Structures are given as structure tokens and as C-alpha cells.
Tab-separated table of C-alpha atoms and ligand atoms in Angstrom:
chain	number	residue	atom	x	y	z
A	1	MET	CA	119.407	152.736	151.233
A	2	PHE	CA	119.043	156.523	152.692
A	3	SER	CA	120.691	157.278	155.589
A	4	LEU	CA	117.626	158.002	157.638
A	5	GLY	CA	119.443	159.585	160.461
A	6	ALA	CA	120.730	162.321	158.390
A	7	ILE	CA	117.141	163.471	157.686
A	8	LYS	CA	116.382	162.949	161.719
A	9	ILE	CA	119.136	165.459	162.637
A	10	PRO	CA	117.225	169.182	162.455
A	11	THR	CA	119.823	171.037	160.968
A	12	VAL	CA	117.608	173.914	160.070
A	13	ALA	CA	119.018	177.260	159.375
A	14	PHE	CA	116.809	180.171	159.927
A	15	LEU	CA	119.153	183.331	159.286
A	16	ARG	CA	122.841	183.559	158.502
A	17	LYS	CA	123.102	183.819	162.324
A	18	GLN	CA	120.684	181.413	163.638
A	19	LEU	CA	121.347	177.909	162.875
A	20	ASN	CA	121.186	174.926	164.940
A	21	THR	CA	124.491	174.885	165.605
A	22	THR	CA	124.209	171.163	167.635
A	23	ALA	CA	122.358	169.607	164.725
A	24	LEU	CA	125.418	170.654	162.739
A	25	ILE	CA	128.175	169.136	164.908
A	26	GLU	CA	125.559	166.234	165.210
A	27	PHE	CA	125.577	166.021	161.348
A	28	GLY	CA	129.399	165.811	161.171
A	29	LYS	CA	129.616	163.120	163.892
A	30	TYR	CA	126.916	160.839	161.854
A	31	ILE	CA	128.733	161.305	158.280
A	32	GLN	CA	131.979	159.881	160.326
A	33	LYS	CA	130.255	156.952	161.723
A	34	VAL	CA	128.382	156.098	158.406
A	35	PHE	CA	131.039	156.720	155.955
A	36	PRO	CA	133.756	155.138	157.765
A	37	ALA	CA	135.896	154.356	154.500
A	38	VAL	CA	135.593	157.966	153.323
A	39	PHE	CA	137.274	159.170	156.649
A	40	SER	CA	140.088	156.501	156.797
A	41	THR	CA	141.231	156.231	153.041
A	42	GLU	CA	144.699	157.193	152.870
A	43	PHE	CA	144.150	159.524	149.825
A	44	ILE	CA	141.192	161.553	151.070
A	45	GLN	CA	141.465	164.356	153.416
A	46	HIS	CA	138.791	165.784	155.447
A	47	GLU	CA	138.696	169.320	156.893
A	48	VAL	CA	136.045	171.170	158.539
A	49	VAL	CA	135.809	174.708	157.170
A	50	GLY	CA	133.880	177.790	158.523
A	51	GLU	CA	133.445	175.204	161.755
A	52	TYR	CA	130.758	173.468	160.728
A	53	SER	CA	130.913	172.660	156.628
A	54	TYR	CA	133.033	169.913	155.307
A	55	LEU	CA	135.859	169.928	152.577
A	56	PHE	CA	136.900	166.518	150.918
A	57	THR	CA	140.154	166.234	148.884
A	58	VAL	CA	139.894	162.950	146.925
A	59	ARG	CA	143.547	162.597	145.472
A	60	GLY	CA	143.361	160.736	142.444
A	61	SER	CA	146.270	158.355	140.842
A	62	ASP	CA	146.600	160.876	138.118
A	63	PRO	CA	147.730	164.665	138.836
A	64	GLN	CA	147.771	165.260	135.309
A	65	LEU	CA	143.990	165.524	134.999
A	66	MET	CA	142.036	168.576	136.288
A	67	PRO	CA	140.166	168.159	139.056
A	68	TYR	CA	136.254	168.607	139.422
A	69	MET	CA	133.913	169.043	142.629
A	70	LEU	CA	130.680	167.714	143.773
A	71	LEU	CA	128.764	170.401	145.885
A	72	ALA	CA	126.113	169.883	148.253
A	73	HIS	CA	124.509	171.211	151.577
A	74	MET	CA	123.679	170.171	154.952
A	75	ASP	CA	121.634	172.603	156.271
A	76	VAL	CA	117.624	172.459	155.622
A	77	VAL	CA	115.030	175.263	155.977
A	78	PRO	CA	112.754	175.502	158.616
A	79	ALA	CA	109.665	173.304	158.491
A	80	SER	CA	106.178	173.581	160.408
A	81	GLU	CA	104.905	170.433	162.300
A	82	GLU	CA	101.509	171.386	160.552
A	83	GLY	CA	100.798	170.532	157.162
A	84	TRP	CA	102.867	167.248	156.792
A	85	LYS	CA	101.857	164.039	156.508
A	86	PHE	CA	104.708	163.016	158.812
A	87	PRO	CA	106.803	165.335	161.167
A	88	PRO	CA	109.152	166.797	159.015
A	89	PHE	CA	112.250	165.215	160.897
A	90	SER	CA	110.952	161.903	161.221
A	91	ALA	CA	112.460	160.065	158.287
A	92	GLU	CA	109.186	158.305	158.216
A	93	GLU	CA	108.932	155.652	155.076
A	94	ASP	CA	105.566	155.320	153.804
A	95	GLU	CA	104.566	153.487	150.579
A	96	GLY	CA	108.141	153.448	149.118
A	97	TYR	CA	108.751	157.541	149.935
A	98	ILE	CA	110.781	158.904	152.906
A	99	TYR	CA	109.410	161.860	154.059
A	100	GLY	CA	111.276	164.507	155.708
A	101	ARG	CA	113.195	168.109	155.415
A	102	GLY	CA	116.154	168.149	153.557
A	103	THR	CA	115.175	164.657	151.125
A	104	LEU	CA	115.502	166.628	148.258
A	105	ASP	CA	117.093	169.599	149.417
A	106	ASN	CA	119.853	168.783	149.818
A	107	LYS	CA	120.900	166.024	152.081
A	108	ASN	CA	119.907	163.419	149.388
A	109	SER	CA	123.054	164.858	147.506
A	110	ALA	CA	125.059	165.257	150.484
A	111	ILE	CA	124.645	161.826	151.400
A	112	GLY	CA	124.061	160.511	148.302
A	113	ILE	CA	127.821	161.312	146.951
A	114	LEU	CA	129.509	160.294	150.517
A	115	GLN	CA	127.674	157.015	150.029
A	116	ALA	CA	128.491	156.829	146.576
A	117	LEU	CA	132.119	157.025	147.399
A	118	GLU	CA	131.736	154.886	150.085
A	119	PHE	CA	130.849	151.959	148.135
A	120	LEU	CA	133.560	152.638	145.641
A	121	LEU	CA	136.188	152.918	148.245
A	122	ARG	CA	134.765	149.302	149.786
A	123	ARG	CA	135.727	147.652	146.254
A	124	ASN	CA	138.945	149.158	146.231
A	125	TYR	CA	138.356	151.921	143.743
A	126	ARG	CA	141.221	154.675	143.182
A	127	PRO	CA	139.911	157.448	141.173
A	128	ARG	CA	142.421	158.664	138.204
A	129	ARG	CA	141.208	162.306	138.451
A	130	SER	CA	141.394	164.110	141.578
A	131	PHE	CA	137.978	165.711	143.008
A	132	TYR	CA	136.737	167.648	145.946
A	133	ILE	CA	133.240	167.112	147.870
A	134	GLY	CA	131.941	170.568	149.548
A	135	ILE	CA	129.410	170.003	152.218
A	136	GLY	CA	127.919	173.293	153.027
A	137	HIS	CA	126.372	174.050	156.448
A	138	ASP	CA	124.785	177.642	155.504
A	139	GLU	CA	123.492	177.246	151.800
A	140	GLU	CA	120.058	178.390	152.759
A	141	VAL	CA	121.105	181.616	154.395
A	142	SER	CA	123.599	183.011	151.885
A	143	GLY	CA	126.730	180.299	152.220
A	144	LEU	CA	128.737	182.818	153.028
A	145	ASP	CA	130.386	181.325	156.108
A	146	GLY	CA	130.333	177.444	154.955
A	147	GLY	CA	130.348	177.110	150.719
A	148	LYS	CA	131.943	180.726	150.340
A	149	GLN	CA	134.745	179.717	152.914
A	150	ILE	CA	135.611	176.537	150.997
A	151	ALA	CA	135.753	178.087	147.658
A	152	MET	CA	138.641	180.890	149.000
A	153	LEU	CA	140.022	178.160	150.428
A	154	LEU	CA	140.776	176.016	147.613
A	155	GLN	CA	141.461	179.296	145.688
A	156	ALA	CA	144.213	180.243	148.083
A	157	ARG	CA	145.643	176.926	147.378
A	158	GLY	CA	145.621	177.906	143.726
A	159	VAL	CA	142.915	175.039	142.483
A	160	LYS	CA	141.204	175.346	139.153
A	161	LEU	CA	138.362	173.280	138.648
A	162	SER	CA	137.470	171.316	135.285
A	163	PHE	CA	133.455	171.362	136.074
A	164	LEU	CA	131.566	171.668	139.313
A	165	LEU	CA	128.291	170.012	139.589
A	166	ASP	CA	125.649	171.237	142.907
A	167	GLU	CA	122.029	171.199	143.156
A	168	GLY	CA	119.603	173.379	141.464
A	169	SER	CA	117.834	171.144	138.719
A	170	GLY	CA	116.458	167.623	137.904
A	171	ILE	CA	114.921	165.227	135.750
A	172	LEU	CA	111.737	166.895	134.972
A	173	ASP	CA	108.393	164.323	134.349
A	174	GLY	CA	105.155	166.139	133.625
A	175	VAL	CA	106.599	169.388	134.853
A	176	ILE	CA	106.891	171.531	131.699
A	177	GLU	CA	103.317	171.489	129.854
A	178	GLY	CA	103.352	169.797	126.430
A	179	ILE	CA	106.144	167.223	127.217
A	180	LYS	CA	105.091	163.646	128.306
A	181	SER	CA	108.674	162.162	128.528
A	182	PRO	CA	111.117	162.477	131.551
A	183	VAL	CA	113.555	165.346	130.429
A	184	ALA	CA	116.973	166.013	132.414
A	185	LEU	CA	117.724	169.993	132.722
A	186	ILE	CA	121.528	170.764	133.782
A	187	ALA	CA	121.195	174.334	134.627
A	188	VAL	CA	123.783	176.490	132.786
A	189	THR	CA	123.381	179.445	134.867
A	190	GLU	CA	121.083	180.826	137.772
A	191	LYS	CA	118.931	184.049	138.074
A	192	GLY	CA	120.461	186.824	140.158
A	193	SER	CA	118.657	188.042	143.290
A	194	LEU	CA	117.490	191.061	145.111
A	195	THR	CA	115.811	191.641	148.323
A	196	LEU	CA	114.625	194.943	148.765
A	197	ASN	CA	113.450	196.220	152.465
A	198	LEU	CA	110.452	198.732	152.429
A	199	THR	CA	109.609	201.100	154.924
A	200	VAL	CA	107.062	203.750	155.720
A	201	ARG	CA	106.953	206.064	158.269
A	202	SER	CA	103.917	208.091	159.745
A	203	ASP	CA	102.822	209.803	162.921
A	204	PRO	CA	101.318	207.161	165.570
A	205	GLY	CA	98.430	208.227	167.251
A	206	HIS	CA	94.765	207.246	168.387
A	207	SER	CA	92.866	204.848	166.275
A	208	SER	CA	89.521	206.883	166.525
A	209	ALA	CA	91.016	209.676	164.865
A	210	PRO	CA	92.932	208.294	161.875
A	211	PRO	CA	94.770	210.307	159.254
A	212	LYS	CA	93.696	209.780	155.600
A	213	GLU	CA	96.492	207.600	155.216
A	214	THR	CA	98.603	205.448	157.263
A	215	SER	CA	102.051	203.829	157.222
A	216	ILE	CA	100.043	200.272	156.599
A	217	GLY	CA	97.988	201.286	153.943
A	218	ILE	CA	100.929	203.610	152.262
A	219	LEU	CA	102.883	200.149	151.955
A	220	ALA	CA	100.523	198.044	151.233
A	221	ALA	CA	99.255	200.074	148.156
A	222	ALA	CA	102.924	199.864	147.295
A	223	VAL	CA	103.389	196.234	147.491
A	224	SER	CA	100.419	195.612	145.765
A	225	ARG	CA	101.499	197.759	142.494
A	226	LEU	CA	104.521	195.691	142.328
A	227	GLU	CA	102.721	192.524	142.323
A	228	LYS	CA	100.120	193.799	140.019
A	229	ASN	CA	102.781	195.091	137.710
A	230	PRO	CA	105.053	192.126	136.952
A	231	MET	CA	108.713	192.435	135.878
A	232	PRO	CA	108.859	192.461	131.801
A	233	ARG	CA	108.597	189.576	129.961
A	234	LEU	CA	112.044	188.372	128.696
A	235	PHE	CA	111.536	184.845	127.791
A	236	GLY	CA	113.770	184.125	124.916
A	237	TYR	CA	116.636	186.682	125.516
A	238	GLY	CA	118.438	184.057	128.078
A	239	PRO	CA	119.534	180.729	127.941
A	240	GLU	CA	115.876	179.346	128.362
A	241	LEU	CA	115.606	179.913	124.684
A	242	MET	CA	118.598	177.195	124.146
A	243	MET	CA	116.668	175.102	126.678
A	244	PHE	CA	113.268	175.047	124.646
A	245	GLU	CA	115.364	174.926	121.382
A	246	HIS	CA	116.865	171.599	122.567
A	247	LEU	CA	113.603	170.462	124.145
A	248	ALA	CA	111.439	171.177	120.854
A	249	SER	CA	110.970	168.022	119.408
A	250	GLU	CA	109.779	166.789	122.642
A	251	PHE	CA	106.560	168.691	121.978
A	252	ALA	CA	103.864	167.071	119.570
A	253	PHE	CA	102.876	169.069	116.292
A	254	PRO	CA	102.500	172.024	116.248
A	255	LEU	CA	104.118	173.009	119.570
A	256	ASN	CA	107.158	171.843	118.267
A	257	ILE	CA	107.385	173.690	115.128
A	258	VAL	CA	106.451	176.639	117.815
A	259	MET	CA	109.372	175.882	119.819
A	260	LYS	CA	111.839	175.465	116.887
A	261	ASN	CA	111.267	179.020	116.322
A	262	LEU	CA	111.001	180.990	119.228
A	263	TRP	CA	112.234	184.145	117.328
A	264	LEU	CA	109.069	184.435	116.196
A	265	PHE	CA	106.635	183.030	118.603
A	266	SER	CA	108.267	183.782	122.062
A	267	PRO	CA	105.816	186.309	122.823
A	268	LEU	CA	103.064	183.845	122.263
A	269	VAL	CA	105.043	181.163	124.352
A	270	SER	CA	105.692	183.233	127.134
A	271	ARG	CA	102.284	184.155	127.400
A	272	ILE	CA	101.321	180.572	127.911
A	273	ILE	CA	104.015	179.416	130.342
A	274	GLU	CA	103.723	182.484	132.685
A	275	ARG	CA	100.385	181.292	133.832
A	276	LYS	CA	102.420	178.857	136.325
A	277	PRO	CA	104.576	179.830	138.619
A	278	THR	CA	107.643	177.575	137.870
A	279	GLY	CA	106.782	178.446	133.975
A	280	ASN	CA	106.538	182.266	134.994
A	281	SER	CA	110.107	182.123	136.668
A	282	MET	CA	111.255	180.813	133.108
A	283	VAL	CA	109.637	184.116	131.718
A	284	ARG	CA	110.968	186.953	133.650
A	285	THR	CA	112.115	188.441	136.807
A	286	THR	CA	110.160	187.479	139.759
A	287	THR	CA	108.010	189.454	142.540
A	288	ALA	CA	107.711	187.736	145.644
A	289	LEU	CA	106.314	189.620	148.883
A	290	THR	CA	107.882	187.550	151.408
A	291	ILE	CA	107.505	189.951	154.776
A	292	PHE	CA	105.049	192.093	155.954
A	293	LYS	CA	105.217	193.847	159.528
A	294	ALA	CA	103.222	196.546	161.266
A	295	GLY	CA	101.227	197.294	164.217
A	296	ILE	CA	101.024	196.180	167.790
A	297	LYS	CA	97.853	196.990	169.136
A	298	PHE	CA	94.281	197.471	167.696
A	299	ASN	CA	93.604	200.989	168.553
A	300	VAL	CA	97.371	202.271	168.095
A	301	ILE	CA	98.084	204.073	164.556
A	302	PRO	CA	101.494	202.540	163.875
A	303	HIS	CA	104.388	204.721	163.328
A	304	LEU	CA	106.517	202.085	161.340
A	305	ALA	CA	105.281	199.303	158.463
A	306	SER	CA	108.163	197.468	156.973
A	307	ALA	CA	107.839	194.831	154.231
A	308	ALA	CA	110.389	192.606	152.268
A	309	VAL	CA	110.362	191.925	148.676
A	310	ASN	CA	112.321	189.201	147.068
A	311	PHE	CA	113.213	189.189	143.249
A	312	ARG	CA	114.763	186.438	141.352
A	313	ILE	CA	116.526	188.087	138.072
A	314	HIS	CA	116.157	186.819	134.664
A	315	PRO	CA	119.444	186.155	133.207
A	316	ALA	CA	119.169	188.888	130.480
A	317	GLN	CA	118.078	191.727	133.364
A	318	LYS	CA	120.366	193.097	136.322
A	319	VAL	CA	120.470	194.161	139.567
A	320	ALA	CA	120.098	197.891	138.541
A	321	GLU	CA	117.484	197.847	136.091
A	322	VAL	CA	115.166	195.883	138.115
A	323	LEU	CA	115.927	198.602	141.264
A	324	GLU	CA	115.017	200.934	138.504
A	325	ILE	CA	111.755	199.790	137.468
A	326	VAL	CA	110.575	199.138	141.399
A	327	LYS	CA	110.946	202.676	142.076
A	328	ASP	CA	109.073	203.969	138.909
A	329	THR	CA	106.259	201.078	139.745
A	330	ILE	CA	106.160	202.305	143.656
A	331	ASP	CA	106.320	206.150	142.875
A	332	ASP	CA	105.872	207.078	146.229
A	333	ASP	CA	108.667	209.163	148.109
A	334	ARG	CA	107.053	208.197	151.280
A	335	VAL	CA	108.321	204.677	150.788
A	336	GLU	CA	111.920	204.199	151.799
A	337	ILE	CA	113.578	201.464	149.662
A	338	THR	CA	116.688	199.734	151.107
A	339	VAL	CA	118.876	197.072	149.397
A	340	THR	CA	119.282	194.021	151.808
A	341	GLU	CA	121.088	191.540	149.548
A	342	ALA	CA	121.648	191.989	145.759
A	343	PHE	CA	123.830	189.918	142.866
A	344	ASP	CA	123.238	189.561	139.005
A	345	PRO	CA	122.453	186.234	137.395
A	346	LEU	CA	125.258	183.810	137.538
A	347	PRO	CA	127.490	183.709	133.998
A	348	ILE	CA	126.560	181.088	131.431
A	349	SER	CA	128.440	177.822	131.759
A	350	PRO	CA	129.712	176.142	128.548
A	351	TRP	CA	127.383	173.934	126.673
A	352	ASP	CA	129.254	172.222	123.760
A	353	ASP	CA	131.294	169.232	122.713
A	354	GLN	CA	134.492	170.625	124.334
A	355	ALA	CA	132.847	170.829	127.755
A	356	LEU	CA	133.747	167.914	129.616
A	357	GLY	CA	131.269	168.244	132.682
A	358	VAL	CA	128.536	168.280	130.123
A	359	GLN	CA	129.903	164.974	128.150
A	360	ILE	CA	130.043	163.436	131.648
A	361	PHE	CA	126.753	164.352	132.478
A	362	ARG	CA	125.398	162.908	129.243
A	363	ARG	CA	126.623	159.942	129.221
A	364	THR	CA	126.038	159.178	132.941
A	365	ILE	CA	122.361	159.964	132.284
A	366	MET	CA	122.111	157.813	129.574
A	367	ASP	CA	123.797	154.983	131.545
A	368	VAL	CA	121.730	155.301	134.530
A	369	PHE	CA	118.134	156.653	133.209
A	370	PRO	CA	117.928	155.357	129.855
A	371	HIS	CA	114.324	156.333	130.016
A	372	VAL	CA	115.023	160.034	129.911
A	373	SER	CA	114.205	161.352	126.197
A	374	SER	CA	116.604	164.915	126.384
A	375	ILE	CA	119.126	166.335	128.284
A	376	ALA	CA	118.976	170.036	127.716
A	377	PRO	CA	120.628	173.047	129.347
A	378	GLY	CA	118.570	174.793	131.941
A	379	VAL	CA	118.132	177.985	134.062
A	380	CYS	CA	118.142	177.131	138.040
A	381	ILE	CA	115.542	179.609	139.524
A	382	GLY	CA	116.926	179.520	142.427
A	383	ASN	CA	120.313	180.040	144.244
A	384	THR	CA	122.968	177.591	145.368
A	385	ASP	CA	126.364	177.307	146.930
A	386	SER	CA	128.192	177.271	143.333
A	387	ARG	CA	127.601	180.649	142.895
A	388	HIS	CA	130.595	181.200	145.326
A	389	PHE	CA	132.783	179.129	142.783
A	390	THR	CA	133.266	181.185	139.917
A	391	ASN	CA	136.863	182.176	140.587
A	392	LEU	CA	137.497	178.210	140.418
A	393	THR	CA	135.717	177.658	137.281
A	394	ASP	CA	133.696	178.916	134.095
A	395	ALA	CA	132.100	175.472	134.159
A	396	ILE	CA	129.608	174.821	136.969
A	397	TYR	CA	126.075	173.019	136.667
A	398	ARG	CA	123.505	172.566	138.549
A	399	PHE	CA	121.677	169.163	138.409
A	400	ASN	CA	120.182	167.065	140.872
A	401	PRO	CA	120.013	163.369	139.337
A	402	VAL	CA	116.152	163.163	140.959
A	403	VAL	CA	113.089	162.610	138.897
A	404	LEU	CA	110.579	165.268	139.931
A	405	LYS	CA	106.950	165.263	139.032
A	406	ALA	CA	104.655	168.175	138.826
A	407	ASP	CA	103.983	168.431	142.639
A	408	ASP	CA	107.239	167.726	143.730
A	409	VAL	CA	108.498	171.326	142.831
A	410	SER	CA	106.288	172.697	145.530
A	411	ARG	CA	107.713	170.086	148.309
A	412	ILE	CA	110.908	171.700	148.041
A	413	HIS	CA	110.817	174.514	150.986
A	414	GLY	CA	107.089	173.504	151.415
A	415	TRP	CA	105.139	170.668	152.782
A	416	ASN	CA	105.942	167.005	152.399
A	417	GLU	CA	109.233	167.240	151.120
A	418	ARG	CA	109.733	163.290	149.856
A	419	ILE	CA	112.275	161.090	147.983
A	420	SER	CA	111.703	157.183	146.591
A	421	VAL	CA	113.628	154.895	148.017
A	422	LYS	CA	114.219	153.901	144.092
A	423	ASP	CA	115.055	157.763	143.350
A	424	TYR	CA	117.451	157.968	145.894
A	425	GLU	CA	119.160	154.500	145.204
A	426	LYS	CA	119.439	156.055	141.359
A	427	GLN	CA	120.710	159.251	142.730
A	428	VAL	CA	123.427	157.054	144.388
A	429	GLU	CA	123.843	155.121	141.364
A	430	PHE	CA	124.296	158.306	139.308
A	431	LEU	CA	127.294	159.789	141.399
A	432	PHE	CA	128.820	156.288	141.824
A	433	GLN	CA	128.942	156.138	137.731
A	434	LEU	CA	129.994	159.994	137.350
A	435	ILE	CA	132.749	159.353	139.566
A	436	GLN	CA	134.179	156.429	137.196
A	437	ASN	CA	133.146	158.493	134.439
A	438	SER	CA	135.457	161.199	135.231
A	439	ASP	CA	138.213	159.301	135.075
A	440	ILE	CA	138.243	159.484	130.990
A	441	ASP	CA	141.334	161.803	130.056
A	442	LYS	CA	139.503	162.321	126.551
A	443	LEU	CA	136.160	163.445	125.903
A	444	PRO	CA	133.999	160.575	124.632
A	445	LYS	CA	132.703	160.429	121.028
A	446	PRO	CA	129.533	162.149	120.079
A	447	HIS	CA	127.104	159.617	120.992
A	448	LEU	CA	124.567	158.620	118.070
A	449	SER	CA	121.349	157.735	119.728
A	450	THR	CA	117.847	158.823	119.854
A	451	HIS	CA	118.590	160.988	122.776
A	452	GLU	CA	118.875	164.660	122.416
A	453	LEU	CA	122.597	165.590	122.129
B	501	LIG	C1	108.889	175.789	131.945
B	501	LIG	C2	109.043	175.408	133.061
B	501	LIG	C3	110.427	174.830	133.482
B	501	LIG	C4	110.534	174.592	135.013
B	501	LIG	C5	111.759	174.491	135.861
B	501	LIG	C6	111.609	174.389	137.209
B	501	LIG	C7	112.480	173.379	137.534
B	501	LIG	C8	112.818	173.033	139.183
B	501	LIG	C9	113.667	172.336	139.314
B	501	LIG	C10	114.189	172.208	140.571
B	501	LIG	C11	113.820	173.106	141.976
B	501	LIG	C12	115.034	173.876	141.619
B	501	LIG	C13	115.548	174.022	143.202
B	501	LIG	C14	116.259	175.299	143.277
B	501	LIG	C15	117.422	175.061	143.969
B	501	LIG	C16	117.596	175.923	145.011
B	501	LIG	C17	118.021	175.854	146.188
B	501	LIG	C18	117.947	176.997	147.131
B	501	LIG	O1	116.832	176.790	147.876
B	501	LIG	N1	118.600	178.042	147.503
B	501	LIG	C19	118.140	179.175	148.377
B	501	LIG	C20	119.460	180.084	148.542
B	501	LIG	C21	119.137	181.338	149.423
B	501	LIG	C22	120.470	181.929	149.787
B	501	LIG	N2	120.022	182.769	150.556
B	501	LIG	O2	121.164	181.991	149.505
B	501	LIG	C23	117.111	180.285	147.272
B	501	LIG	O3	117.338	180.170	146.352
B	501	LIG	O4	116.434	180.668	148.625
B	502	ZN	ZN1	119.199	173.478	148.564
B	503	ZN	ZN1	116.619	175.143	149.627
């Protein structure tokens, strides 16, 4: 059963320096109370990192086995009171669903991991393979003070990981047009990000004698040009090619043939899938106008107008290239462009028979979600704390073991975020099995089943 108390604690992160620290402290106390075995077992060390994040070191009985890591975060994005069926921090249960900010992103993982470990400890289970659990407190606002500090601490201790599992993808059921059965997408990379601040300055004055162009008009035209001129289609040039090839047999004829031959059909496929926002995010670097500020009074021509634009960079592109395209598209020197944050797409993690993490995930997915018909490498369209761990392993995977239906994706950061009690229990079962399956020291033999391998 979901620890509903975790959802009721409003661990909201607005900005890097604007966190609800009272709630973060309360969350720490809460997990100590509900997971007593995790906090008192002799072979588990817990540490508070960066004031509010938690790092657990679970010492396995066989020091020869290379450790792995499970990552999650306790902070959540803000939630408005209106628009929700139930208040976002009420953890109300309705028709088998628990509603609340963080039920999918990402208290389900934070609590689910600790719950699975608590269950194992109560059964006197001691893992053979050591592992780490990181519960960040500022993932939604960069992870620099939480997740990154955990990564740096482990790096300073000389830790190397065999694999790392974080949030960032899931079991998609009816999300990809043309695929009827649920498919598990394990993201082997995540898109890069570039946030630009655009500013236009012009002389202030009386609205009764306006100039031909104002700061607002100039800026509005610039952002409109960005929106009307999407970044180039790059579908088929990144790991999404691998994803669709793996999923090809899930499509009915003739789409299965099309997906198997993306070298020929990717221009056609990209035009179809870009029609939906999630599909579009696979096709290109996305452009999102997220902040627009100007003006103080109806009869005053404002001196300043500013806007923020957030680009999520396709794995086949880099920050520098996106910036060049932006400058060419705006093509107006009056618009001052400054970079607020920028990083390239993350490296692509291994996806082959030698990749231990992948084999363990496959086996665990098949054990716990037998109705999943394919397991494929995917691309995380957002960003996660795992991007701070690239010095510890090249095997970083993003996968939340939760079934997401078409309307669930927009609940993440949106209204009515929810998880079914059944899905949460499955998530705990997955983690419970995963920890045990990770104790193998050799890779399992390739599985001969109808599953996509
Ligand atoms: C062809 C269709 C394929 C569709 C694939 C869609 C898969 C959707 C599945 C899950 C949703 C992804 C959720 C991504 C997790 C993102 C976590 C997050 O919100 N991170 C923040 C971090 C912010 C920061 N400053 O670091 C973010 O990305 O904004
Ligand atoms: Zn998240
Ligand atoms: Zn999030």
C-alpha cells in the first residue's frame, strides 16, 4: 500500500534557492518512521547529503560483485489548487487511484524503493551485490545540490557502478499510435536542454504616442518566429531509430514493414508522429516558450520585455547547433540572447547481451509484467538526476516500472497526477524482484520467449 503520508508532504521545488525546506525535513523524518528496518539494519548506512537528500549504502555479502544504484527524488513541481479533482497534496483515493503531486514523479519510486527494501529486510534478506539508493531533494530544479552532490561523494569514494536505474520512461500502453499492447521503454539516453533568456529594450514613454515598434512587439515577433519554425526533423538519426526497430513487430501490416525500414521511411514516419506532442519530442529538438514578462501599466510603454525559451535537444544535435539556428531564426539584433542553462544530450548507454542492467531489467519486467509484449531502448524526453552520474558508470537507464496510458503522460507536471493502487503495488513488486535478480553474478542465458529481446 502506498505510504499516503509521503504525498501529503508538500516538498515543492520552485527554484534552486526556493525549496520548501520544512517539507523536505519532514519527508526525511517520515521515511525514518515508516521504514524502520532500512534505517536500523547493520549492513545499511544512511547519510544525509546536501542537507536534505538521502544516500543509502546497502553492503552486500559478496564484495566481488560490482554495485549498482537506484535513484529517485522526493521533491515535486508546484501544483495549483484549481484544475484538480482532489487537492494535490490530499492523497485522496478514488476508484482505485491515489491522486496527488508526486504520485508518478517521483515519490512512487522514492517510497517504492524503500518499501521493497523494507519488505526484503523483514524477510531477513541480505543481498549479495551491494547497491546504493539515492533520494534527491532538488531534481525538479537541476539536482545540483542533491543528486549531483551524491554523485560527487560516491566519486570521491572511488565508487564505480555496474548500472544505474532512475525515472524517465515507463510501460506505455496506448501511448504510441499503432501499438496496441503495452511496451516497456527503457531510456538509454536523455535529451539535452538549452534555456535562453530573450530581452528587448526600448525607450519607455506615454501610450498615447507609441513608437512603431515596442519592446513587447519586437519580442513577441521573435518568439513567434521560433514557434512557427520548428527545429529540423532528426528522426532516425538518434537512438529513437533503435527504439522503433525494436518495436516494429508490434505494428500491424503495413506499418511493421515501414518501421523495419526506417532508413527509407523515416521522413514519412516523422511527419506522422510529429503531430502529437510526445511524438514530436522524438522527432526533433523541441521549442517551448515558457515565460513572457513585460509591462507594468496599460498607458506606459514598457522599457523591457523578456521571455524564456526552453529547448529539449534531440540526441543527434548539440547545444551550439541549436543556438546557431535560434540566432538565424530570430534574425534581429534588438533581441538580446543569453544562455540560462545548457547541456548536450546524454551519452547512449549500452543495449546488448553484455549489458548486465538491461538483462536484469528484462528478466524482472518479464517476471512482474508478463503482459508486456516488447522491451525496447528509448529516449527520455525530460531530464533526470541520473545525468550527474556519468563519471560513475556508462550504463545509465531511465525506467519507472509503471503502466502509463495515453492521458497519463500529461498528468506528469500537470493536473490530476495519479497512480492506481495496483500499479504502485506492481512497482514495489518490480523493485523487490529487481534487487533479488541483481544478485546474479553472471548474465542469464538469452530468454527464448515471444518477448522482444
Ligand atoms: C512516439 C512516442 C514516444 C513517446 C514517449 C513518451 C514517453 C513518456 C513517458 C514518461 C514521461 C517522461 C517523464 C520524464 C521525466 C522527467 C523528469 C523531470 O521532470 N525532470 C525535469 C528536470 C528539470 C531540471 N532543471 O533538471 C525536467 O525535465 O524538466
Ligand atoms: Zn522526476
Ligand atoms: Zn518532474
